[in-house]
CSV table of C-alpha atoms in Angstrom, one decimal:
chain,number,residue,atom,x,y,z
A,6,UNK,CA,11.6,-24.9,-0.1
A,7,UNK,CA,14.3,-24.1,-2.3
A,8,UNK,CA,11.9,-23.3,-5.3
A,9,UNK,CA,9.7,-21.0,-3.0
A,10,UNK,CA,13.1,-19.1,-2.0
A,11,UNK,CA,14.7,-18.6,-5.5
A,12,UNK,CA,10.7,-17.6,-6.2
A,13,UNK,CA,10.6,-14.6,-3.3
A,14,UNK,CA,14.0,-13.2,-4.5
A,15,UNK,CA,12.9,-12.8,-8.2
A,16,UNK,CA,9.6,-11.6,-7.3
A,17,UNK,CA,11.5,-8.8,-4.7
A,18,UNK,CA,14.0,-8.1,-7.7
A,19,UNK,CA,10.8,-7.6,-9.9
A,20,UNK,CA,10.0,-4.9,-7.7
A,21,UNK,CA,12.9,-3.4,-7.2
A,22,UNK,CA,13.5,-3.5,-11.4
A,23,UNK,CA,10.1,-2.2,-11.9
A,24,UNK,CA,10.9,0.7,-8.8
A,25,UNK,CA,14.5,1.8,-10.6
A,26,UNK,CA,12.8,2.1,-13.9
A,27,UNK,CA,9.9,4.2,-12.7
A,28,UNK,CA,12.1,6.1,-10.3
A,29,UNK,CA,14.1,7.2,-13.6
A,30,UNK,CA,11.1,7.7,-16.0
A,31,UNK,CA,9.9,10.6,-13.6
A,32,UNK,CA,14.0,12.0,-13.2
A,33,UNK,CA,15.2,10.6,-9.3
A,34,UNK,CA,18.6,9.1,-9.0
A,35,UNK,CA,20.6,9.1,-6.2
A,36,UNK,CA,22.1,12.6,-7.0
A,37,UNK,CA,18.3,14.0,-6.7
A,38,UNK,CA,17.7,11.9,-3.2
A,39,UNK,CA,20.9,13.6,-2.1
A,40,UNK,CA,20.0,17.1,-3.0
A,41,UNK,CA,16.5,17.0,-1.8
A,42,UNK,CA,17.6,15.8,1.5
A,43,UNK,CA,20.3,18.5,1.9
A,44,UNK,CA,18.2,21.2,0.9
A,45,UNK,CA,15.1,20.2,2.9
A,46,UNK,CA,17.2,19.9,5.9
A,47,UNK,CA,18.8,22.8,5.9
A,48,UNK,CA,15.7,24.6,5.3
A,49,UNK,CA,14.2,22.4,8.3
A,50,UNK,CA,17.4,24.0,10.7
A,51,UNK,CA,16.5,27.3,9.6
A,52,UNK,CA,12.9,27.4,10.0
A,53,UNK,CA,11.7,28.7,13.4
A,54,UNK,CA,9.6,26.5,14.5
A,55,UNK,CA,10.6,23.4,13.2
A,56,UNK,CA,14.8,24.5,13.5
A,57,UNK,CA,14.9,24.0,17.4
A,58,UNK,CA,12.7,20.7,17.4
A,59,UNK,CA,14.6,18.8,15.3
A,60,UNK,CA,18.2,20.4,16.4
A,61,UNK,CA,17.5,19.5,20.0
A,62,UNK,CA,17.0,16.1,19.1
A,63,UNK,CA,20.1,15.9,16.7
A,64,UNK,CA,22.7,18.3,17.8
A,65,UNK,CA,26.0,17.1,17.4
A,66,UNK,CA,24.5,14.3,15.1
A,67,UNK,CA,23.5,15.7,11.8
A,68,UNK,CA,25.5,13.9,9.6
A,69,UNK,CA,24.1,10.5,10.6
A,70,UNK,CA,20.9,12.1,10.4
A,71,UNK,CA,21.3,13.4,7.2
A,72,UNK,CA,22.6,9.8,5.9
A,73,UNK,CA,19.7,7.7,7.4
A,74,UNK,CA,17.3,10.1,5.8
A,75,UNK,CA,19.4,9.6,2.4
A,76,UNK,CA,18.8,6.3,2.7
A,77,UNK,CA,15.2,6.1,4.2
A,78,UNK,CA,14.5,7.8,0.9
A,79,UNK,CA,16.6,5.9,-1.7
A,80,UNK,CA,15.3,2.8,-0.3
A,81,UNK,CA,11.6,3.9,-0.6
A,82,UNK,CA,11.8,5.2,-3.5
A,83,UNK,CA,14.1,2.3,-5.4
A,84,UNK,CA,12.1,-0.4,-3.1
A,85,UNK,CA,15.7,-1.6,-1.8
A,86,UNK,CA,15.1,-2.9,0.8
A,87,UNK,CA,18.3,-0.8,2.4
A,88,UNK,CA,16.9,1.4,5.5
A,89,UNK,CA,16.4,-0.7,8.7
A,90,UNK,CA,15.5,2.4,10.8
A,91,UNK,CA,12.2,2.4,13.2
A,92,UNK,CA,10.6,5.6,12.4
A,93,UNK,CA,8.1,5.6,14.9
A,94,UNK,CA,10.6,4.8,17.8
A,95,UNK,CA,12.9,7.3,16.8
A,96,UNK,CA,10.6,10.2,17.4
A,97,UNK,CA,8.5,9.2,20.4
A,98,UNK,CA,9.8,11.2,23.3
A,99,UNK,CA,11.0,14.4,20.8
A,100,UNK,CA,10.6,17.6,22.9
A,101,UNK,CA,8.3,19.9,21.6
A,102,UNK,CA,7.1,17.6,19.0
A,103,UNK,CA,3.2,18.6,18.5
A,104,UNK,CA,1.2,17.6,16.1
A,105,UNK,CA,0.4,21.3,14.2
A,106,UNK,CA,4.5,20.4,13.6
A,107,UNK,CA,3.8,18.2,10.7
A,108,UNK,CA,1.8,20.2,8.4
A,109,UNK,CA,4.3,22.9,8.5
A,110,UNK,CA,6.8,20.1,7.8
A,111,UNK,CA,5.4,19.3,4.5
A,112,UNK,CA,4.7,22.5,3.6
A,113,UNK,CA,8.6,22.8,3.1
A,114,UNK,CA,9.0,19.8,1.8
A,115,UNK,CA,6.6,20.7,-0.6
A,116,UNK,CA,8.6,23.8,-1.6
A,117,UNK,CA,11.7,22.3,-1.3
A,118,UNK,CA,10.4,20.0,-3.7
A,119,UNK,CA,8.9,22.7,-6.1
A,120,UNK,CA,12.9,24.2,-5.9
A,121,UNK,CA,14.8,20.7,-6.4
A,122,UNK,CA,12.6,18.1,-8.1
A,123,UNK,CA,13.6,17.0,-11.7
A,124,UNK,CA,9.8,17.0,-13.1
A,125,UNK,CA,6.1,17.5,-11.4
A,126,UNK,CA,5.4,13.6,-11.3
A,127,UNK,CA,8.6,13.4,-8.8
A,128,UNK,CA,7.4,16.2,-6.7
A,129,UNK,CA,4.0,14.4,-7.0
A,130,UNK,CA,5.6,11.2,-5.7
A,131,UNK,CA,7.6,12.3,-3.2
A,132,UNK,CA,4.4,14.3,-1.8
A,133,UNK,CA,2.6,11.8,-1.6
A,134,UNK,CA,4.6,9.3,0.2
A,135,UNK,CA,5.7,12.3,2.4
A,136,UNK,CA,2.1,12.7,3.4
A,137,UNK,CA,1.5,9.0,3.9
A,138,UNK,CA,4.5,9.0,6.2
A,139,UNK,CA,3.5,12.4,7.6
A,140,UNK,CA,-0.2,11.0,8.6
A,141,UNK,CA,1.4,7.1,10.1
A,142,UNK,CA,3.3,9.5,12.4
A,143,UNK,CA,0.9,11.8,13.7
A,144,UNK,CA,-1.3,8.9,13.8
A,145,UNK,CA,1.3,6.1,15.8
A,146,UNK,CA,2.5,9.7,17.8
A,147,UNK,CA,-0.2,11.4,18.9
A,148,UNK,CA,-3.9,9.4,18.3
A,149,UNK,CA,-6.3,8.5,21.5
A,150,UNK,CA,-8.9,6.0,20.5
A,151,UNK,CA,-10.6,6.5,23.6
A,152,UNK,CA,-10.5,10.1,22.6
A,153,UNK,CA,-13.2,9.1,19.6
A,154,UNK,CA,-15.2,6.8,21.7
A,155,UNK,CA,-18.5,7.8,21.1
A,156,UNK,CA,-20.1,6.5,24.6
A,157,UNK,CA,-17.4,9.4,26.2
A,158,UNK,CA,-18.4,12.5,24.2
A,159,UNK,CA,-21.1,14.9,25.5
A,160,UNK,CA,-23.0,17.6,23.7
């Protein structure tokens, strides 16, 4: 038992080690998670359609918004291990919250990352993972599989 342990912490400090040292090939630290996250969500408060959704939800709570998503970030991108947050709980019941919400949401994270990130293969990371995370959401959000049964369509 002992053996299989010590063997699961090596093998989740290998991927944290391997994580960190791709993380700094393509130019994110900390300082970069930090930025991105301030300058995406101040964009976020001043965009008009995505401002008053998320400021409804988080009004006098910003800053420990702003640190969860700090650390949502650092810990996927350095595989820590660190954020114990339910994403999918957190946002069932926003007001407002539709679905056409999310692809202006990484449109500006998309050009807050063409302002902010240190080289294209960290804007093409953090894309990527923002889209994955983008599409789990709308999916766990908003998707009716009875709505794609095929014995309920017509036409």
């Amino acid at each position: 038992m002992d053996n299989e342990i010590q063997g699961r912490a090596a093998h989740v400090a290998a991927i944290r080690e391997k994580a960190e040292a791709e993380m700094k090939e393509i130019g994110v630290d900390e300082a970069f998670i930090s930025k991105l996250v301030e300058t995406f969500y101040g964009r976020v408060l001043a965009h008009p359609e995505l401002g008053p959704v998320f400021d409804a939800r988080l009004s006098g709570r910003w800053p420990e918004h702003m640190d969860r998503m700090k650390s949502f970030w650092s810990a996927v991108a350095f595989r820590s291990g660190a954020y114990g947050g339910k994403p999918v709980q957190a946002h069932l019941g926003v007001a407002n919250m539709t679905p056409d919400l999310f692809p202006k949401w990484l449109s500006l994270f998309s050009s807050t990352l063409d302002d902010v990130a240190p080289t294209p293969e960290a804007k093409d990371w953090f894309m990527a993972t923002a889209e994955r995370i983008a599409k789990s959401l709308t999916l766990s959000l908003f998707y009716n599989p009875a709505l794609d049964d095929p014995t309920k369509k017509t036409g």
